mmCIF file of C-alpha atoms in Angstrom:
data_model
loop_
_atom_site.group_PDB
_atom_site.id
_atom_site.type_symbol
_atom_site.label_atom_id
_atom_site.label_comp_id
_atom_site.label_asym_id
_atom_site.label_seq_id
_atom_site.Cartn_x
_atom_site.Cartn_y
_atom_site.Cartn_z
ATOM 1 C CA MET G 1 0.000 0.000 0.000
ATOM 2 C CA PHE G 2 1.355 3.395 -1.017
ATOM 3 C CA GLU G 3 2.004 5.821 1.826
ATOM 4 C CA PRO G 4 3.474 9.205 0.807
ATOM 5 C CA GLU G 5 6.159 10.290 3.186
ATOM 6 C CA VAL G 6 6.057 13.527 5.104
ATOM 7 C CA ILE G 7 8.577 15.886 3.529
ATOM 8 C CA TYR G 8 10.382 18.552 5.516
ATOM 9 C CA PRO G 9 11.961 20.889 2.948
ATOM 10 C CA GLU G 10 14.613 23.423 3.833
ATOM 11 C CA LYS G 11 12.161 26.163 2.940
ATOM 12 C CA GLN G 12 8.855 26.039 4.809
ATOM 13 C CA PRO G 13 5.928 25.596 2.391
ATOM 14 C CA LYS G 14 3.614 28.552 2.135
ATOM 15 C CA VAL G 15 0.127 27.848 3.491
ATOM 16 C CA GLU G 16 -2.666 30.398 3.103
ATOM 17 C CA LEU G 17 -6.364 29.961 3.836
ATOM 18 C CA TYR G 18 -8.639 32.820 2.822
ATOM 19 C CA HIS G 19 -12.050 33.503 4.337
ATOM 20 C CA ASP G 20 -13.374 34.509 0.947
ATOM 21 C CA ASN G 21 -14.991 33.321 -2.245
ATOM 22 C CA LEU G 22 -12.994 31.794 -5.082
ATOM 23 C CA GLN G 23 -14.234 34.618 -7.320
ATOM 24 C CA ASN G 24 -11.970 37.054 -5.465
ATOM 25 C CA TYR G 25 -8.770 35.097 -6.056
ATOM 26 C CA LYS G 26 -7.028 37.965 -7.886
ATOM 27 C CA ARG G 27 -6.761 40.125 -4.781
ATOM 28 C CA TYR G 28 -4.386 37.616 -3.157
ATOM 29 C CA ASN G 29 -1.789 37.316 -5.947
ATOM 30 C CA ILE G 30 -1.756 33.529 -5.710
ATOM 31 C CA PRO G 31 0.789 31.766 -7.949
ATOM 32 C CA PRO G 32 -0.672 29.436 -10.615
ATOM 33 C CA ALA G 33 -1.472 25.932 -9.439
ATOM 34 C CA GLN G 34 -0.006 22.665 -10.623
ATOM 35 C CA LEU G 35 -3.028 20.974 -9.087
ATOM 36 C CA VAL G 36 -6.466 22.169 -7.999
ATOM 37 C CA ILE G 37 -8.406 19.843 -5.696
ATOM 38 C CA ALA G 38 -12.063 20.637 -5.058
ATOM 39 C CA ASP G 39 -14.839 18.898 -3.151
ATOM 40 C CA ILE G 40 -17.999 20.427 -4.596
ATOM 41 C CA PRO G 41 -21.406 20.301 -2.862
ATOM 42 C CA TYR G 42 -23.244 17.101 -3.703
ATOM 43 C CA ASN G 43 -26.607 18.888 -4.094
ATOM 44 C CA ILE G 44 -28.387 16.319 -1.937
ATOM 45 C CA GLY G 45 -30.460 19.013 -0.224
ATOM 46 C CA LYS G 46 -32.601 17.990 2.718
ATOM 47 C CA ASN G 47 -31.518 14.358 2.455
ATOM 48 C CA ALA G 48 -27.948 15.118 3.489
ATOM 49 C CA TYR G 49 -28.209 12.887 6.568
ATOM 50 C CA GLY G 50 -30.862 10.608 5.048
ATOM 51 C CA SER G 51 -28.786 7.426 5.151
ATOM 52 C CA SER G 52 -26.866 8.127 8.350
ATOM 53 C CA LEU G 53 -27.703 7.385 11.961
ATOM 54 C CA GLU G 54 -27.107 11.082 12.643
ATOM 55 C CA TRP G 55 -30.700 11.553 11.472
ATOM 56 C CA TYR G 56 -31.664 10.311 14.961
ATOM 57 C CA VAL G 57 -30.725 11.526 18.431
ATOM 58 C CA ASP G 58 -27.527 9.742 19.496
ATOM 59 C CA GLY G 59 -27.923 7.563 16.418
ATOM 60 C CA ASP G 60 -30.814 5.745 18.121
ATOM 61 C CA ARG G 61 -34.097 5.472 16.223
ATOM 62 C CA THR G 62 -36.067 5.013 19.419
ATOM 63 C CA LYS G 63 -35.020 8.504 20.618
ATOM 64 C CA GLY G 64 -36.578 10.271 17.684
ATOM 65 C CA GLU G 65 -35.197 12.554 15.013
ATOM 66 C CA SER G 66 -32.236 14.828 15.712
ATOM 67 C CA ASN G 67 -31.802 18.448 14.632
ATOM 68 C CA LYS G 68 -30.123 17.127 11.468
ATOM 69 C CA ALA G 69 -33.248 15.379 10.221
ATOM 70 C CA GLY G 70 -34.490 16.945 7.010
ATOM 71 C CA LYS G 71 -31.566 19.362 6.878
ATOM 72 C CA SER G 72 -28.946 20.206 4.278
ATOM 73 C CA PHE G 73 -25.266 20.315 5.104
ATOM 74 C CA PHE G 74 -25.076 23.905 3.811
ATOM 75 C CA ASN G 75 -27.174 26.282 1.730
ATOM 76 C CA THR G 76 -24.664 25.824 -1.114
ATOM 77 C CA ASP G 77 -25.900 22.245 -1.404
ATOM 78 C CA GLU G 78 -28.964 23.621 -3.164
ATOM 79 C CA ASN G 79 -27.659 26.674 -5.031
ATOM 80 C CA PHE G 80 -24.114 25.764 -6.049
ATOM 81 C CA ASN G 81 -23.287 27.278 -9.465
ATOM 82 C CA ILE G 82 -21.029 24.742 -11.159
ATOM 83 C CA ALA G 83 -20.574 26.812 -14.332
ATOM 84 C CA GLU G 84 -19.278 29.747 -12.313
ATOM 85 C CA PHE G 85 -17.075 27.421 -10.287
ATOM 86 C CA PHE G 86 -15.386 25.979 -13.384
ATOM 87 C CA HIS G 87 -14.960 29.426 -14.933
ATOM 88 C CA PHE G 88 -12.863 30.610 -12.003
ATOM 89 C CA ALA G 89 -11.192 27.300 -11.118
ATOM 90 C CA ASN G 90 -9.723 27.033 -14.609
ATOM 91 C CA LYS G 91 -8.031 30.412 -14.127
ATOM 92 C CA LEU G 92 -6.177 29.100 -11.064
ATOM 93 C CA ILE G 93 -4.240 26.443 -12.999
ATOM 94 C CA LYS G 94 -0.953 27.200 -14.705
ATOM 95 C CA LYS G 95 -0.992 27.724 -18.462
ATOM 96 C CA GLU G 96 -0.237 24.788 -20.719
ATOM 97 C CA PRO G 97 3.574 24.405 -20.856
ATOM 98 C CA LYS G 98 5.519 23.546 -23.992
ATOM 99 C CA GLU G 99 7.161 20.567 -22.296
ATOM 100 C CA LYS G 100 5.465 17.193 -21.936
ATOM 101 C CA GLY G 101 4.630 15.890 -18.495
ATOM 102 C CA LYS G 102 4.411 19.329 -16.871
ATOM 103 C CA ALA G 103 0.778 20.352 -17.415
ATOM 104 C CA GLY G 104 -1.551 21.126 -14.547
ATOM 105 C CA ALA G 105 -4.740 19.319 -13.592
ATOM 106 C CA MET G 106 -7.853 19.538 -11.455
ATOM 107 C CA ILE G 107 -9.442 16.819 -9.339
ATOM 108 C CA VAL G 108 -13.108 17.270 -8.419
ATOM 109 C CA PHE G 109 -14.687 15.094 -5.727
ATOM 110 C CA CYS G 110 -18.385 14.642 -6.437
ATOM 111 C CA SER G 111 -21.253 12.198 -6.153
ATOM 112 C CA PHE G 112 -21.617 9.378 -8.662
ATOM 113 C CA GLN G 113 -24.636 11.145 -10.169
ATOM 114 C CA GLN G 114 -22.587 14.313 -10.722
ATOM 115 C CA MET G 115 -19.673 12.737 -12.586
ATOM 116 C CA GLN G 116 -21.144 13.228 -16.070
ATOM 117 C CA MET G 117 -22.131 16.790 -15.242
ATOM 118 C CA VAL G 118 -18.615 17.565 -13.976
ATOM 119 C CA THR G 119 -17.133 16.140 -17.184
ATOM 120 C CA GLU G 120 -19.488 18.145 -19.415
ATOM 121 C CA TYR G 121 -18.990 21.448 -17.599
ATOM 122 C CA GLY G 122 -15.265 20.808 -17.605
ATOM 123 C CA LYS G 123 -15.291 20.601 -21.411
ATOM 124 C CA LYS G 124 -17.248 23.860 -21.613
ATOM 125 C CA HIS G 125 -14.549 25.604 -19.597
ATOM 126 C CA GLY G 126 -11.373 24.344 -21.214
ATOM 127 C CA PHE G 127 -10.885 20.900 -19.705
ATOM 128 C CA ASN G 128 -11.078 18.830 -22.860
ATOM 129 C CA ASN G 129 -10.066 15.585 -21.183
ATOM 130 C CA SER G 130 -11.077 13.719 -18.066
ATOM 131 C CA TYR G 131 -11.249 10.320 -16.431
ATOM 132 C CA PRO G 132 -12.925 8.944 -13.292
ATOM 133 C CA LEU G 133 -11.470 7.925 -9.948
ATOM 134 C CA ILE G 134 -13.198 5.520 -7.571
ATOM 135 C CA PHE G 135 -12.270 5.088 -3.915
ATOM 136 C CA THR G 136 -13.407 1.973 -2.082
ATOM 137 C CA LYS G 137 -14.339 1.998 1.596
ATOM 138 C CA LYS G 138 -14.275 -0.843 4.113
ATOM 139 C CA SER G 139 -17.845 -0.087 5.200
ATOM 140 C CA SER G 140 -20.853 2.020 4.218
ATOM 141 C CA SER G 141 -22.284 5.090 5.916
ATOM 142 C CA GLN G 142 -25.737 4.266 4.526
ATOM 143 C CA VAL G 143 -26.688 2.310 7.596
ATOM 144 C CA LEU G 144 -30.380 3.220 7.469
ATOM 145 C CA LYS G 145 -30.692 1.587 4.046
ATOM 146 C CA ALA G 146 -28.705 -1.559 4.837
ATOM 147 C CA ASN G 147 -31.841 -3.718 5.093
ATOM 148 C CA MET G 148 -33.396 -2.231 1.965
ATOM 149 C CA LYS G 149 -30.809 -2.428 -0.811
ATOM 150 C CA ILE G 150 -27.132 -2.824 -1.677
ATOM 151 C CA VAL G 151 -25.538 0.198 -0.024
ATOM 152 C CA GLY G 152 -22.822 2.448 -1.359
ATOM 153 C CA ALA G 153 -19.263 2.119 -0.092
ATOM 154 C CA CYS G 154 -17.421 4.237 -2.643
ATOM 155 C CA GLU G 155 -16.362 7.826 -3.111
ATOM 156 C CA TYR G 156 -15.916 9.371 -6.538
ATOM 157 C CA ALA G 157 -13.817 12.008 -8.243
ATOM 158 C CA VAL G 158 -12.989 13.191 -11.758
ATOM 159 C CA VAL G 159 -9.510 14.122 -12.992
ATOM 160 C CA LEU G 160 -9.707 16.952 -15.537
ATOM 161 C CA TYR G 161 -7.023 18.449 -17.758
ATOM 162 C CA ARG G 162 -6.885 20.649 -20.841
ATOM 163 C CA ASP G 163 -4.932 19.085 -23.729
ATOM 164 C CA LYS G 164 -1.564 17.765 -22.590
ATOM 165 C CA LEU G 165 -1.399 14.978 -20.059
ATOM 166 C CA PRO G 166 -0.682 16.420 -16.606
ATOM 167 C CA LYS G 167 2.394 15.785 -14.496
ATOM 168 C CA PHE G 168 2.368 12.171 -13.372
ATOM 169 C CA ASN G 169 4.568 10.578 -10.709
ATOM 170 C CA ASN G 170 4.021 6.832 -10.576
ATOM 171 C CA ASP G 171 7.493 5.706 -9.448
ATOM 172 C CA GLY G 172 7.451 2.943 -12.027
ATOM 173 C CA GLN G 173 4.204 1.471 -10.709
ATOM 174 C CA MET G 174 0.907 1.201 -12.549
ATOM 175 C CA VAL G 175 -1.683 3.464 -10.914
ATOM 176 C CA LEU G 176 -5.218 2.126 -11.163
ATOM 177 C CA ASN G 177 -8.305 4.331 -11.203
ATOM 178 C CA HIS G 178 -9.629 2.661 -8.056
ATOM 179 C CA MET G 179 -7.908 3.267 -4.744
ATOM 180 C CA PRO G 180 -8.591 2.478 -1.084
ATOM 181 C CA TRP G 181 -10.310 5.142 1.010
ATOM 182 C CA ILE G 182 -7.821 5.302 3.877
ATOM 183 C CA VAL G 183 -8.927 7.233 6.961
ATOM 184 C CA ASP G 184 -6.605 8.768 9.552
ATOM 185 C CA ASN G 185 -8.519 9.019 12.828
ATOM 186 C CA THR G 186 -5.792 11.139 14.436
ATOM 187 C CA VAL G 187 -6.881 14.133 12.336
ATOM 188 C CA PRO G 188 -9.706 16.275 13.824
ATOM 189 C CA LYS G 189 -13.090 15.944 12.094
ATOM 190 C CA ILE G 190 -14.093 19.511 11.277
ATOM 191 C CA HIS G 191 -16.302 19.208 8.217
ATOM 192 C CA PRO G 192 -19.129 16.709 7.475
ATOM 193 C CA THR G 193 -17.696 15.868 4.030
ATOM 194 C CA GLN G 194 -14.021 16.138 5.007
ATOM 195 C CA LYS G 195 -11.695 14.089 2.811
ATOM 196 C CA PRO G 196 -9.017 11.921 4.498
ATOM 197 C CA ILE G 197 -5.425 13.161 4.597
ATOM 198 C CA PRO G 198 -3.962 9.850 3.273
ATOM 199 C CA VAL G 199 -6.236 9.968 0.205
ATOM 200 C CA LEU G 200 -5.313 13.585 -0.497
ATOM 201 C CA LYS G 201 -1.603 12.880 -0.059
ATOM 202 C CA ARG G 202 -1.787 10.029 -2.536
ATOM 203 C CA LEU G 203 -3.317 12.285 -5.198
ATOM 204 C CA ILE G 204 -1.012 15.223 -4.488
ATOM 205 C CA SER G 205 2.041 12.955 -4.722
ATOM 206 C CA ILE G 206 0.929 11.651 -8.117
ATOM 207 C CA PHE G 207 0.208 15.006 -9.760
ATOM 208 C CA THR G 208 2.750 17.371 -8.177
ATOM 209 C CA ASP G 209 6.360 17.671 -7.020
ATOM 210 C CA PRO G 210 7.721 19.317 -3.852
ATOM 211 C CA GLY G 211 7.600 23.084 -4.267
ATOM 212 C CA ASP G 212 4.574 22.986 -6.595
ATOM 213 C CA VAL G 213 1.369 24.868 -5.823
ATOM 214 C CA VAL G 214 -1.850 23.141 -4.754
ATOM 215 C CA ILE G 215 -5.095 25.132 -4.475
ATOM 216 C CA ASP G 216 -8.409 24.103 -2.916
ATOM 217 C CA PRO G 217 -11.260 26.467 -3.923
ATOM 218 C CA CYS G 218 -13.681 24.860 -1.415
ATOM 219 C CA ALA G 219 -11.244 24.299 1.432
ATOM 220 C CA GLY G 220 -13.688 23.345 4.190
ATOM 221 C CA SER G 221 -11.631 21.762 6.969
ATOM 222 C CA GLY G 222 -8.296 22.686 5.371
ATOM 223 C CA SER G 223 -7.326 19.020 5.007
ATOM 224 C CA THR G 224 -6.072 19.535 1.444
ATOM 225 C CA LEU G 225 -3.788 22.334 2.609
ATOM 226 C CA LYS G 226 -2.453 20.202 5.454
ATOM 227 C CA ALA G 227 -1.788 17.238 3.166
ATOM 228 C CA ALA G 228 -0.043 19.420 0.583
ATOM 229 C CA ALA G 229 2.143 21.250 3.103
ATOM 230 C CA GLU G 230 3.252 18.019 4.777
ATOM 231 C CA LEU G 231 4.457 16.883 1.352
ATOM 232 C CA GLY G 232 6.407 20.093 0.791
ATOM 233 C CA ARG G 233 3.901 21.712 -1.568
ATOM 234 C CA ASN G 234 2.711 25.316 -1.274
ATOM 235 C CA ALA G 235 -0.981 25.339 -0.454
ATOM 236 C CA TYR G 236 -3.758 27.915 -0.839
ATOM 237 C CA GLY G 237 -7.455 27.609 -0.104
ATOM 238 C CA PHE G 238 -10.749 29.491 0.013
ATOM 239 C CA GLU G 239 -13.530 28.932 2.544
ATOM 240 C CA VAL G 240 -16.669 31.097 2.728
ATOM 241 C CA TYR G 241 -18.025 29.704 6.002
ATOM 242 C CA LYS G 242 -16.452 31.451 8.972
ATOM 243 C CA GLU G 243 -16.991 28.485 11.298
ATOM 244 C CA PHE G 244 -14.989 26.107 9.117
ATOM 245 C CA TYR G 245 -12.372 28.748 8.355
ATOM 246 C CA ASP G 246 -11.757 29.330 12.064
ATOM 247 C CA LYS G 247 -11.631 25.618 12.891
ATOM 248 C CA ALA G 248 -9.260 24.941 10.012
ATOM 249 C CA GLN G 249 -6.902 27.649 11.255
ATOM 250 C CA THR G 250 -6.989 26.540 14.897
ATOM 251 C CA GLN G 251 -7.261 22.756 14.558
ATOM 252 C CA MET G 252 -6.017 21.610 11.149
ATOM 253 C CA LEU G 253 -3.257 24.051 10.213
ATOM 254 C CA THR G 254 -1.646 24.644 13.597
ATOM 255 C CA ASN G 255 1.737 23.242 12.511
ATOM 256 C CA PHE G 256 2.123 25.787 9.734
ATOM 257 C CA GLU G 257 2.553 29.524 9.642
ATOM 258 C CA THR G 258 -0.574 30.945 8.092
ATOM 259 C CA SER G 259 -1.779 34.498 7.646
ATOM 260 C CA LEU G 260 -5.201 35.667 8.784
ATOM 261 C CA PHE G 261 -7.463 37.000 6.023
#
C-alpha cells in the first residue's frame, strides 16, 4: 500500500487559507497551481443525513429525530453554481507548458450522479479531457438503508485536464483508477464531508512535485492544505463559512505559519 512520506523541505511551504470566495482570487496574488483539488457540494439538499444514523438523536431510532433530520449540510448544497465554479477554477491552474509531463490538472470530488455533469462542464470551460477515480471503503455510511438495498461504499472524483497529459509521478508502478479510502482518525473531524489526509496525499504525490502549488477552492476543513504542506507543496485555499475557516486555522493548520485573512 502506497504511503506518501512527510517531507520537511529546507524552505517552509507557504500555506494560506482565505475567508473569501474563489471569485476574489485575484486580490491575493496567488501563484498558478499545478493541481487544484475541489470537493464540490453534492446537491443532496434535505436528504444530506438521510442514510446516516445522525438523522436520529444519538444515532438511536427510538429517541426520535435529531436536529439534522431533514436538513442540508449547507445552503450551497442547493444553489451551487457549477458553471461559475469551473470558470474561475480554470483560471487558477498554470498555463499549458511547452514541455510534456508538466501540465496542470484539477481533481473534483463529487457524487456518482454528478460525474457526467462535472465532465461536461469541464469541457465547456477548457478541460477537454477527463477520467474517473473511484475510492473503495471498508464499510458504508448508509446504515439506514442496509436492510433495503445494496448500499454504497465508494467515493468518486474526476480528474480533468486541458490538452496535454498532466504531471504524473508513478514511481514505475501502474496506478489504477480505483484506490482504497484510507482514513486517519488522528486528524480532527471539522467538516461533514471532510476528505481523508492519506487519500489527499496520494493524489497530491501523483500530480505534483515538492515546491509545486496546490489550491483548494472549497477548502472546508483545510485538510487539502495540510496534506499538501506536509508533502512540501505550497498550499492555498478558500472557505466562505467562517466556522470552518476558524476551525481549520486553529485545529487543522496549527503546525504551519498561516496568515489571517
